[in-house]
């Protein structure tokens, strides 16, 4: 019970921490090192996902794609080609259709 | 025996109450295991609506996970109910390229000022700290904030309303830094770049430019502090460009390079990406083509409910306060109005403290007892330029600049 109270106290302090009024003092700027999550989860779907897993995960995690709304096959085709043309994604041309197939079947509008 | 049963029930209730309390308390505590399996439902018209609430990111509390790498982290809506300044540890995060330095040496870091200048500069953090300090409260909002509400849906980060935040920024005027370098005549734009890099070297590095007069307006600043502390690394430590009233795409993070140009910047991130139709509200019809596109620029007014959500139930037996936040975009908030009848009639909200024209502003309305049944509540902000939120949502292919009036359907019971 005491532990609970301590946790609550800390939480309330965090919630009520006021932004400073008036002029801020210059904060100390200290060197910072962090660790970022790897975001290396694979696309589901086994062998059907091989092409998308092999070509797309170097630049971004799978969740970005999986969080997209359902899109038409032509919209997915345009997205894949935007990655290649605008963002220079090193996607094997022979893998493009397999990637679009995966997207249209798992994230398609039909 | 009855006494024993009562005690048992009391203990069970009490344990449940404690657990519930701990759950609420841990909301404010970064890294609490209570969040490990938590998810949130974003109220989009279609799926996927579920998102994980993550606490796995450094210097960040609970955030809505839109993308792990490079990070896209959304601020949960309830954070905006706690105050007009968004805490650093729940301020949203958006990166374009996955090569983000995870270590920044504050002593070794240098900001370059080069290009069409008289004197090339290499400024340390210490150099900047010695220059006149300025402070400004300003909203930082992603161009694509609320993209998930576009109809029809468009690809891109599927943000709800939490790709925005408001902070007190402290740093130096960009103008002062440019004056120190001395701008040569014929300067047209100033280009900004940060320490992040694309994974593929041939891909376009993220660079953004402002017209020279905008860059020298005395408001655009280089911030080394956010809400009184150094910036979280994911919000751009150690320096971030602050472009008050403009969308966040210009607020370059980990700013380490300023290049004065004697031409208009035609790089991908100015000429192609982050462009909007040159039409009122950047609005076009779905499928419409042949529209002149221009770089996105100033923000437009918005307002939000923060203590009620769409689909909420409210009691009929007591008066209630409806509240939220608003901002005027590139001008201050002139007024915020609430409608309780789906937009037929509007009443003025009481505005909270004014922290300057670029800041969030708190608003609230005390409402009398509600008649039982369904009510459609709307909130509308008008800025000091006389620009009001439109009733009808805009649409464009990139999902930028949504700012139509928000509606909350509530059920009074």
Coordinates of C-alpha atoms in Angstrom, one line a residue:
Chain A
X1 CA 0.0 0.0 0.0
X2 CA 2.8 2.4 0.9
X3 CA 4.4 1.5 -2.5
X4 CA 1.1 2.5 -4.2
X5 CA 1.1 5.9 -2.5
X6 CA 4.7 6.5 -3.5
X7 CA 3.9 5.7 -7.2
X8 CA 0.8 8.0 -7.1
X9 CA 2.8 10.8 -5.6
X10 CA 5.4 10.6 -8.4
X11 CA 2.7 10.4 -11.0
X12 CA 0.9 13.5 -9.7
X13 CA 4.2 15.4 -9.5
X14 CA 4.8 14.5 -13.1
X15 CA 1.3 15.6 -14.2
X16 CA 1.5 18.9 -12.4
X17 CA 5.0 19.8 -13.3
X18 CA 4.5 23.4 -14.4
X19 CA 6.1 24.8 -17.5
X20 CA 8.4 27.6 -16.2
X21 CA 6.8 31.0 -16.2
X22 CA 8.9 34.0 -17.3
X23 CA 12.4 33.7 -18.6
X24 CA 14.0 30.3 -18.8
X25 CA 17.5 29.8 -17.5
X26 CA 19.8 28.4 -20.2
X27 CA 19.7 24.7 -19.6
X28 CA 22.8 22.6 -19.3
X29 CA 23.4 21.0 -22.7
X30 CA 24.9 17.6 -22.1
X31 CA 26.1 14.9 -24.5
X32 CA 23.4 12.4 -25.1
X33 CA 23.5 8.7 -26.1
X34 CA 20.4 6.6 -26.6
X35 CA 19.5 3.3 -27.9
X36 CA 16.7 3.0 -30.4
X37 CA 14.5 -0.1 -30.8
X38 CA 15.6 -2.2 -33.8
X39 CA 12.1 -2.3 -35.4
X40 CA 13.2 -5.5 -37.2
X41 CA 9.9 -7.5 -37.1
X42 CA 9.2 -9.3 -40.4
X43 CA 6.1 -9.0 -42.5
X44 CA 3.8 -12.0 -41.8
X45 CA 2.9 -14.5 -44.5
X46 CA 5.9 -16.8 -44.8
X47 CA 7.2 -17.3 -48.3
X48 CA 4.7 -14.9 -49.8
X49 CA 6.4 -12.2 -47.8
X50 CA 9.9 -13.0 -48.9
X51 CA 10.1 -10.3 -51.5
X52 CA 8.8 -7.5 -49.3
X53 CA 11.0 -8.7 -46.4
X54 CA 14.1 -8.8 -48.5
X55 CA 13.6 -5.5 -50.2
X56 CA 11.8 -3.1 -47.9
X57 CA 13.1 -3.6 -44.4
X58 CA 16.4 -1.9 -44.9
X59 CA 14.9 1.5 -44.9
X60 CA 11.8 1.1 -42.7
X61 CA 10.0 -1.2 -40.3
X62 CA 7.0 -3.3 -41.5
X63 CA 4.5 -1.6 -39.1
X64 CA 4.4 1.5 -41.4
X65 CA 3.0 -0.7 -44.2
X66 CA 0.8 -2.8 -42.0
X67 CA -0.8 0.4 -40.5
X68 CA -1.8 1.7 -44.0
X69 CA -5.5 1.6 -45.0
X70 CA -6.6 -0.7 -47.7
X71 CA -5.4 0.6 -51.1
X72 CA -6.1 -0.5 -54.7
X73 CA -3.5 -2.5 -56.5
X74 CA -2.6 0.5 -58.7
X75 CA -2.1 2.6 -55.5
X76 CA 0.2 0.0 -54.1
X77 CA 2.1 -0.2 -57.4
X78 CA 2.5 3.5 -57.3
X79 CA 3.8 3.4 -53.7
X80 CA 6.4 0.8 -54.6
X81 CA 7.6 2.7 -57.6
X82 CA 7.7 5.9 -55.5
X83 CA 10.1 4.1 -53.2
X84 CA 12.3 3.1 -56.1
X85 CA 12.2 6.4 -58.1
X86 CA 12.0 9.1 -55.4
X87 CA 13.7 7.3 -52.5
X88 CA 16.2 5.2 -54.5
X89 CA 15.1 2.0 -52.8
X90 CA 17.4 -0.8 -54.2
X91 CA 14.5 -3.1 -55.1
X92 CA 15.2 -5.8 -57.5
X93 CA 12.9 -5.2 -60.6
X94 CA 12.1 -8.9 -60.7
X95 CA 10.8 -8.6 -57.1
X96 CA 8.4 -5.7 -57.8
X97 CA 5.5 -7.8 -58.8
X98 CA 5.8 -10.1 -55.9
X99 CA 5.9 -7.1 -53.5
X100 CA 2.8 -5.5 -55.1
X101 CA 1.0 -8.9 -55.1
X102 CA 1.7 -9.2 -51.3
X103 CA 0.4 -5.7 -50.7
X104 CA -2.7 -6.1 -52.9
X105 CA -3.6 -9.4 -51.3
X106 CA -3.0 -8.4 -47.6
X107 CA -3.7 -4.7 -47.8
X108 CA -5.9 -4.5 -50.9
X109 CA -9.4 -2.9 -51.4
X110 CA -11.1 -6.1 -52.5
Chain B
X1 CA -19.3 -16.1 8.5
X2 CA -21.2 -13.2 6.8
X3 CA -18.6 -11.0 8.2
X4 CA -15.9 -13.0 6.6
X5 CA -17.6 -12.9 3.2
X6 CA -18.0 -9.2 3.5
X7 CA -14.4 -8.8 4.3
X8 CA -13.4 -10.9 1.4
X9 CA -15.6 -8.9 -0.9
X10 CA -14.2 -5.7 0.5
X11 CA -10.7 -6.9 0.0
X12 CA -11.4 -7.9 -3.5
X13 CA -12.9 -4.6 -4.4
X14 CA -10.2 -2.8 -2.6
X15 CA -7.5 -4.8 -4.5
X16 CA -9.3 -4.0 -7.8
X17 CA -9.4 -0.3 -6.8
X18 CA -5.7 -0.3 -6.0
X19 CA -4.9 -2.0 -9.3
X20 CA -7.0 0.5 -11.2
X21 CA -5.3 3.4 -9.3
X22 CA -1.8 2.0 -10.1
X23 CA -2.9 1.7 -13.7
X24 CA -3.8 5.4 -13.8
X25 CA -0.6 6.4 -11.9
X26 CA 1.6 4.5 -14.3
X27 CA 0.3 6.6 -17.2
X28 CA 2.7 9.3 -16.1
X29 CA 5.6 7.0 -15.6
X30 CA 7.9 6.2 -18.5
X31 CA 8.9 2.6 -18.7
X32 CA 6.2 1.2 -16.5
X33 CA 5.5 -2.4 -17.3
X34 CA 1.8 -1.7 -17.1
X35 CA 2.0 -0.3 -20.6
X36 CA 3.7 -3.3 -22.2
X37 CA 0.6 -4.8 -23.7
X38 CA -1.5 -1.6 -24.0
X39 CA -3.0 -0.6 -27.3
X40 CA -5.2 2.3 -28.4
X41 CA -8.0 2.5 -31.0
X42 CA -7.7 5.5 -33.3
X43 CA -11.2 6.5 -34.5
X44 CA -10.6 6.3 -38.2
X45 CA -13.5 5.4 -40.6
X46 CA -11.7 2.2 -41.6
X47 CA -8.9 0.0 -40.3
X48 CA -6.4 -0.7 -39.1
X49 CA -7.4 1.3 -36.0
X50 CA -5.4 -0.5 -33.3
X51 CA -2.0 0.8 -32.4
X52 CA 0.5 -0.3 -29.8
X53 CA 1.2 2.1 -27.0
X54 CA 5.0 1.9 -26.7
X55 CA 7.3 3.0 -23.9
X56 CA 10.4 1.6 -25.7
X57 CA 11.8 4.8 -27.0
X58 CA 14.5 6.8 -25.2
X59 CA 13.5 9.9 -23.3
X60 CA 9.9 9.2 -24.1
X61 CA 7.0 8.1 -22.0
X62 CA 3.9 6.2 -23.4
X63 CA 3.5 7.0 -27.1
X64 CA 1.3 5.7 -29.9
X65 CA 3.6 3.6 -32.2
X66 CA 3.0 4.4 -35.8
X67 CA 6.4 3.2 -37.1
X68 CA 9.3 1.8 -35.2
X69 CA 12.1 2.7 -37.7
X70 CA 12.6 5.4 -38.5
X71 CA 10.4 6.4 -35.5
X72 CA 6.9 7.9 -35.9
X73 CA 5.5 8.3 -32.5
X74 CA 2.2 10.0 -31.8
X75 CA 1.1 11.9 -28.7
X76 CA -1.9 10.3 -27.0
X77 CA -4.9 12.7 -27.1
X78 CA -5.3 12.7 -23.3
X79 CA -2.0 14.4 -23.0
X80 CA -3.5 17.6 -24.5
X81 CA -6.0 17.7 -21.7
X82 CA -3.3 18.1 -19.0
X83 CA -2.1 21.6 -20.1
X84 CA -1.3 23.7 -23.2
X85 CA 2.4 22.8 -23.1
X86 CA 3.1 19.3 -24.3
X87 CA 5.7 17.5 -22.1
X88 CA 9.0 16.7 -23.8
X89 CA 8.6 13.0 -23.0
X90 CA 5.3 12.8 -24.8
X91 CA 6.0 15.2 -27.6
X92 CA 5.4 13.5 -31.0
X93 CA 8.3 12.2 -33.1
X94 CA 8.7 12.1 -36.9
X95 CA 11.8 11.1 -38.9
X96 CA 12.2 10.6 -42.6
X97 CA 15.5 8.6 -42.8
X98 CA 16.6 5.7 -40.6
X99 CA 20.2 6.8 -40.1
X100 CA 19.8 8.9 -37.0
X101 CA 22.8 9.5 -34.8
X102 CA 22.2 7.8 -31.4
X103 CA 25.0 9.7 -29.8
X104 CA 25.6 13.4 -29.9
X105 CA 28.7 14.9 -28.3
X106 CA 27.6 18.4 -27.1
X107 CA 31.2 19.7 -27.0
X108 CA 32.2 18.4 -30.4
X109 CA 29.0 19.4 -32.2
X110 CA 29.3 22.3 -34.7
X111 CA 26.7 24.2 -36.6
X112 CA 28.0 25.3 -40.0
X113 CA 26.9 28.5 -41.7
X114 CA 28.1 28.7 -45.3
X115 CA 27.2 29.4 -48.9
X116 CA 26.4 32.9 -50.0
X117 CA 27.9 34.6 -46.9
X118 CA 30.9 36.8 -46.2
X119 CA 32.3 34.6 -43.4
X120 CA 31.8 30.9 -43.1
X121 CA 31.0 30.0 -39.5
X122 CA 31.4 26.9 -37.4
X123 CA 29.5 27.5 -34.2
X124 CA 29.7 25.4 -31.0
X125 CA 26.8 25.1 -28.6
X126 CA 28.8 27.3 -26.3
X127 CA 29.0 30.0 -29.0
X128 CA 25.2 29.9 -29.3
X129 CA 24.7 30.1 -25.6
X130 CA 26.7 33.3 -25.5
X131 CA 24.4 35.0 -28.1
X132 CA 21.2 36.8 -27.1
X133 CA 18.6 34.3 -26.0
X134 CA 15.0 34.4 -27.2
X135 CA 12.0 32.4 -26.1
X136 CA 8.8 31.6 -27.9
X137 CA 5.8 29.4 -27.3
X138 CA 4.9 27.7 -30.6
X139 CA 2.9 24.8 -31.9
X140 CA 4.8 22.2 -34.0
X141 CA 2.5 20.3 -36.2
X142 CA 3.2 17.7 -38.9
X143 CA 1.9 18.6 -42.3
X144 CA 0.1 15.2 -42.3
X145 CA -1.4 15.5 -38.8
X146 CA -4.9 13.8 -38.9
X147 CA -4.2 12.1 -42.2
X148 CA -6.0 9.0 -41.0
X149 CA -9.2 11.0 -41.1
X150 CA -9.0 11.8 -44.8
X151 CA -11.8 10.5 -46.9
X152 CA -11.1 8.7 -49.2
X153 CA -8.0 7.5 -47.2
X154 CA -4.5 8.3 -48.6
X155 CA -1.2 6.5 -48.0
X156 CA 1.3 8.0 -45.6
X157 CA 1.7 8.0 -41.8
X158 CA -1.8 7.3 -40.5
X159 CA -1.8 9.9 -37.8
X160 CA -4.8 10.7 -35.7
X161 CA -4.6 14.2 -34.2
X162 CA -1.5 13.7 -32.1
X163 CA 1.2 14.6 -34.6
X164 CA 1.4 18.1 -32.9
X165 CA 2.7 19.6 -29.8
X166 CA 3.2 23.0 -28.1
X167 CA 6.4 23.9 -26.3
X168 CA 8.3 26.9 -25.0
X169 CA 11.4 27.1 -27.2
X170 CA 14.5 28.9 -26.2
X171 CA 17.5 29.6 -28.4
X172 CA 18.9 32.3 -30.7
X173 CA 17.4 34.2 -33.6
X174 CA 18.3 32.7 -36.9
X175 CA 18.7 36.4 -38.0
X176 CA 21.5 36.9 -35.5
X177 CA 23.4 33.9 -36.7
X178 CA 23.0 34.9 -40.4
X179 CA 24.0 38.5 -39.6
X180 CA 27.1 37.1 -37.9
X181 CA 28.1 35.3 -41.1
X182 CA 27.1 38.3 -43.2
X183 CA 24.7 37.6 -46.1
X184 CA 25.9 38.6 -49.5
X185 CA 23.6 40.5 -51.8
X186 CA 21.7 38.3 -54.1
X187 CA 20.8 35.7 -51.5
X188 CA 17.4 34.1 -52.3
X189 CA 16.8 31.3 -49.8
X190 CA 18.4 29.7 -46.8
X191 CA 18.7 25.9 -46.7
X192 CA 18.7 23.7 -43.6
X193 CA 20.0 20.2 -43.0
X194 CA 20.4 18.0 -40.0
X195 CA 22.6 15.0 -38.9
X196 CA 20.2 12.4 -40.1
X197 CA 21.0 10.6 -43.4
X198 CA 19.2 8.3 -45.8
X199 CA 20.1 4.5 -45.6
X200 CA 20.8 4.6 -49.4
X201 CA 23.5 7.2 -50.2
X202 CA 21.9 8.1 -53.5
X203 CA 18.6 9.0 -51.8
X204 CA 17.8 12.6 -51.3
X205 CA 19.1 13.9 -48.0
X206 CA 16.4 15.8 -46.0
X207 CA 16.9 19.5 -46.6
X208 CA 14.4 22.4 -46.3
X209 CA 14.6 26.0 -47.3
X210 CA 13.0 29.3 -46.4
X211 CA 13.0 32.5 -48.4
X212 CA 15.7 34.9 -47.2
X213 CA 13.3 37.5 -45.8
X214 CA 11.4 34.8 -43.8
X215 CA 14.7 33.5 -42.5
X216 CA 15.7 37.0 -41.4
X217 CA 12.3 38.0 -39.9
X218 CA 13.6 37.7 -36.3
X219 CA 11.0 35.1 -35.3
X220 CA 12.6 32.0 -36.9
X221 CA 15.0 30.7 -34.3
X222 CA 17.5 28.0 -33.6
X223 CA 16.4 26.3 -30.4
X224 CA 18.6 24.5 -27.8
X225 CA 15.9 24.2 -25.2
X226 CA 12.3 22.9 -25.1
X227 CA 10.1 23.5 -22.1
X228 CA 13.2 24.5 -20.1
X229 CA 15.3 21.4 -20.9
X230 CA 17.6 20.4 -23.7
X231 CA 15.7 18.7 -26.5
X232 CA 15.1 14.9 -26.4
X233 CA 17.3 13.3 -29.0
X234 CA 14.3 12.2 -31.0
X235 CA 13.0 15.8 -31.1
X236 CA 16.2 17.0 -32.6
X237 CA 18.9 17.3 -29.9
X238 CA 21.0 19.4 -29.8
X239 CA 19.5 22.1 -32.1
X240 CA 16.3 22.4 -33.9
X241 CA 15.0 25.1 -36.3
X242 CA 11.8 26.7 -35.1
X243 CA 9.6 28.2 -37.8
X244 CA 6.6 29.7 -35.9
X245 CA 3.3 29.3 -37.6
X246 CA 4.6 27.0 -40.3
X247 CA 4.3 23.2 -40.6
X248 CA 6.9 21.1 -38.9
X249 CA 8.5 19.9 -42.2
X250 CA 10.6 23.2 -41.9
X251 CA 11.5 22.6 -38.3
X252 CA 14.7 20.7 -39.1
X253 CA 16.0 18.5 -36.3
X254 CA 19.6 18.0 -35.3
X255 CA 20.3 21.1 -37.3
X256 CA 24.0 21.2 -38.2
X257 CA 24.1 22.9 -41.6
X258 CA 22.8 26.3 -42.8
X259 CA 23.5 27.2 -46.4
X260 CA 22.6 30.6 -47.9
X261 CA 21.5 30.1 -51.5
X262 CA 21.6 32.6 -54.4
X263 CA 18.8 30.6 -56.1
X264 CA 15.5 28.9 -55.3
X265 CA 16.1 25.5 -53.8
X266 CA 14.9 22.8 -56.2
X267 CA 15.8 19.8 -54.0
X268 CA 13.3 16.9 -53.8
X269 CA 12.0 17.9 -50.3
X270 CA 11.1 21.4 -51.5
X271 CA 10.1 20.9 -55.2
X272 CA 8.3 17.5 -55.0
X273 CA 7.6 16.3 -51.5
X274 CA 5.6 18.5 -49.1
X275 CA 3.8 20.3 -51.9
X276 CA 0.1 21.1 -51.8
X277 CA -2.5 22.2 -54.4
X278 CA -2.4 25.9 -54.8
X279 CA -6.1 26.1 -54.1
X280 CA -8.2 27.3 -51.1
X281 CA -7.6 24.9 -48.2
X282 CA -5.2 23.0 -50.5
X283 CA -8.4 21.2 -51.5
X284 CA -9.0 19.2 -54.7
X285 CA -11.5 16.6 -55.7
X286 CA -10.2 13.0 -55.5
X287 CA -8.7 12.1 -58.9
X288 CA -8.3 15.7 -60.0
X289 CA -5.1 16.2 -61.9
X290 CA -3.2 19.1 -63.5
X291 CA -3.3 21.2 -60.4
X292 CA -0.5 23.7 -59.7
X293 CA 1.5 22.5 -56.6
X294 CA 3.3 24.8 -54.2
X295 CA 5.5 24.1 -51.1
X296 CA 3.4 23.7 -48.0
X297 CA 3.9 26.7 -45.7
X298 CA 1.8 28.4 -43.0
X299 CA -0.5 26.5 -40.7
X300 CA -4.3 27.1 -40.5
X301 CA -6.5 27.3 -37.4
X302 CA -7.6 24.2 -35.5
X303 CA -9.4 23.2 -32.3
X304 CA -10.0 20.0 -30.4
X305 CA -12.0 18.5 -27.6
X306 CA -9.7 17.1 -25.0
X307 CA -12.0 15.9 -22.2
X308 CA -14.7 14.2 -24.3
X309 CA -14.2 11.7 -27.2
X310 CA -16.5 10.8 -30.0
X311 CA -19.1 8.3 -28.8
X312 CA -18.7 9.3 -25.1
X313 CA -21.6 9.1 -22.7
X314 CA -22.3 12.2 -20.5
X315 CA -24.6 12.3 -17.5
X316 CA -27.8 14.3 -17.9
X317 CA -28.1 15.0 -14.2
X318 CA -25.3 17.6 -13.8
X319 CA -23.8 20.5 -15.5
X320 CA -20.5 19.7 -17.3
X321 CA -17.5 21.5 -18.6
X322 CA -16.5 20.8 -22.1
X323 CA -12.9 21.8 -22.8
X324 CA -10.0 21.6 -25.2
X325 CA -7.2 23.3 -27.0
X326 CA -7.1 25.5 -30.1
X327 CA -4.5 27.3 -32.1
X328 CA -4.7 29.9 -34.8
X329 CA -2.0 28.6 -37.2
X330 CA 0.1 31.6 -38.2
X331 CA -2.1 34.1 -36.3
X332 CA -3.4 34.2 -32.8
X333 CA -6.7 32.7 -31.7
X334 CA -9.5 35.3 -32.0
X335 CA -12.3 33.1 -30.8
X336 CA -13.3 29.5 -30.2
X337 CA -17.0 28.5 -30.5
X338 CA -18.9 25.5 -29.4
X339 CA -22.1 24.1 -31.0
X340 CA -24.3 21.7 -29.1
X341 CA -26.7 21.2 -32.1
X342 CA -24.6 19.9 -34.9
X343 CA -23.5 23.4 -36.1
X344 CA -26.9 25.2 -36.2
X345 CA -26.0 27.6 -33.3
X346 CA -22.7 28.5 -31.7
X347 CA -21.7 29.9 -28.4
X348 CA -18.4 31.5 -27.5
X349 CA -15.9 29.5 -25.3
X350 CA -13.9 31.1 -22.5
X351 CA -10.3 31.3 -23.6
X352 CA -7.4 30.4 -21.2
X353 CA -4.1 32.3 -20.8
X354 CA -2.6 33.7 -23.9
X355 CA 1.0 32.5 -24.4
X356 CA 1.4 34.2 -27.7
X357 CA 0.1 34.0 -31.2
X358 CA 1.7 30.7 -32.0
X359 CA 0.8 28.7 -28.9
X360 CA -2.0 26.3 -28.0
X361 CA -4.8 28.1 -26.2
X362 CA -7.0 26.4 -23.7
X363 CA -10.8 26.9 -24.1
X364 CA -13.8 25.8 -22.1
X365 CA -17.6 26.0 -22.0
X366 CA -19.8 25.2 -19.0
X367 CA -22.8 23.5 -20.4
X368 CA -26.1 23.1 -18.5
X369 CA -27.8 19.8 -18.0
X370 CA -28.1 18.0 -21.2
X371 CA -31.4 16.6 -22.5
X372 CA -31.3 12.8 -22.7
X373 CA -30.3 11.5 -26.0
X374 CA -27.7 12.0 -28.7
X375 CA -26.0 15.4 -29.2
X376 CA -23.6 16.4 -31.9
X377 CA -20.9 18.8 -30.5
X378 CA -18.7 20.8 -32.7
X379 CA -15.8 23.2 -31.9
X380 CA -14.5 25.9 -34.3
X381 CA -11.6 28.2 -34.0
X382 CA -11.3 31.6 -35.8
X383 CA -7.9 33.2 -35.9
X384 CA -7.0 36.9 -35.7
X385 CA -6.8 37.1 -39.5
X386 CA -10.5 36.2 -39.6
X387 CA -9.8 32.7 -40.9
X388 CA -12.1 30.1 -39.5
X389 CA -12.0 26.3 -39.7
X390 CA -14.2 25.1 -42.6
X391 CA -17.2 22.9 -42.0
X392 CA -16.2 20.6 -44.8
X393 CA -13.0 18.5 -44.7
X394 CA -10.4 19.3 -47.4
X395 CA -8.8 16.6 -49.5
X396 CA -5.5 16.2 -51.3
X397 CA -3.4 13.3 -52.4
X398 CA -0.8 13.7 -49.7
X399 CA -3.2 14.1 -46.8
X400 CA -1.9 17.5 -45.8
X401 CA -3.5 20.4 -43.9
X402 CA -6.7 18.9 -42.6
X403 CA -8.3 21.5 -40.4
X404 CA -12.1 21.2 -40.7
X405 CA -14.3 21.5 -37.6
X406 CA -14.1 18.6 -35.2
X407 CA -17.3 16.8 -34.2
X408 CA -18.0 14.7 -31.1
X409 CA -21.2 12.7 -30.9
X410 CA -22.1 12.2 -27.3
X411 CA -24.9 10.3 -25.6
X412 CA -26.5 12.0 -22.6
X413 CA -27.9 9.3 -20.2

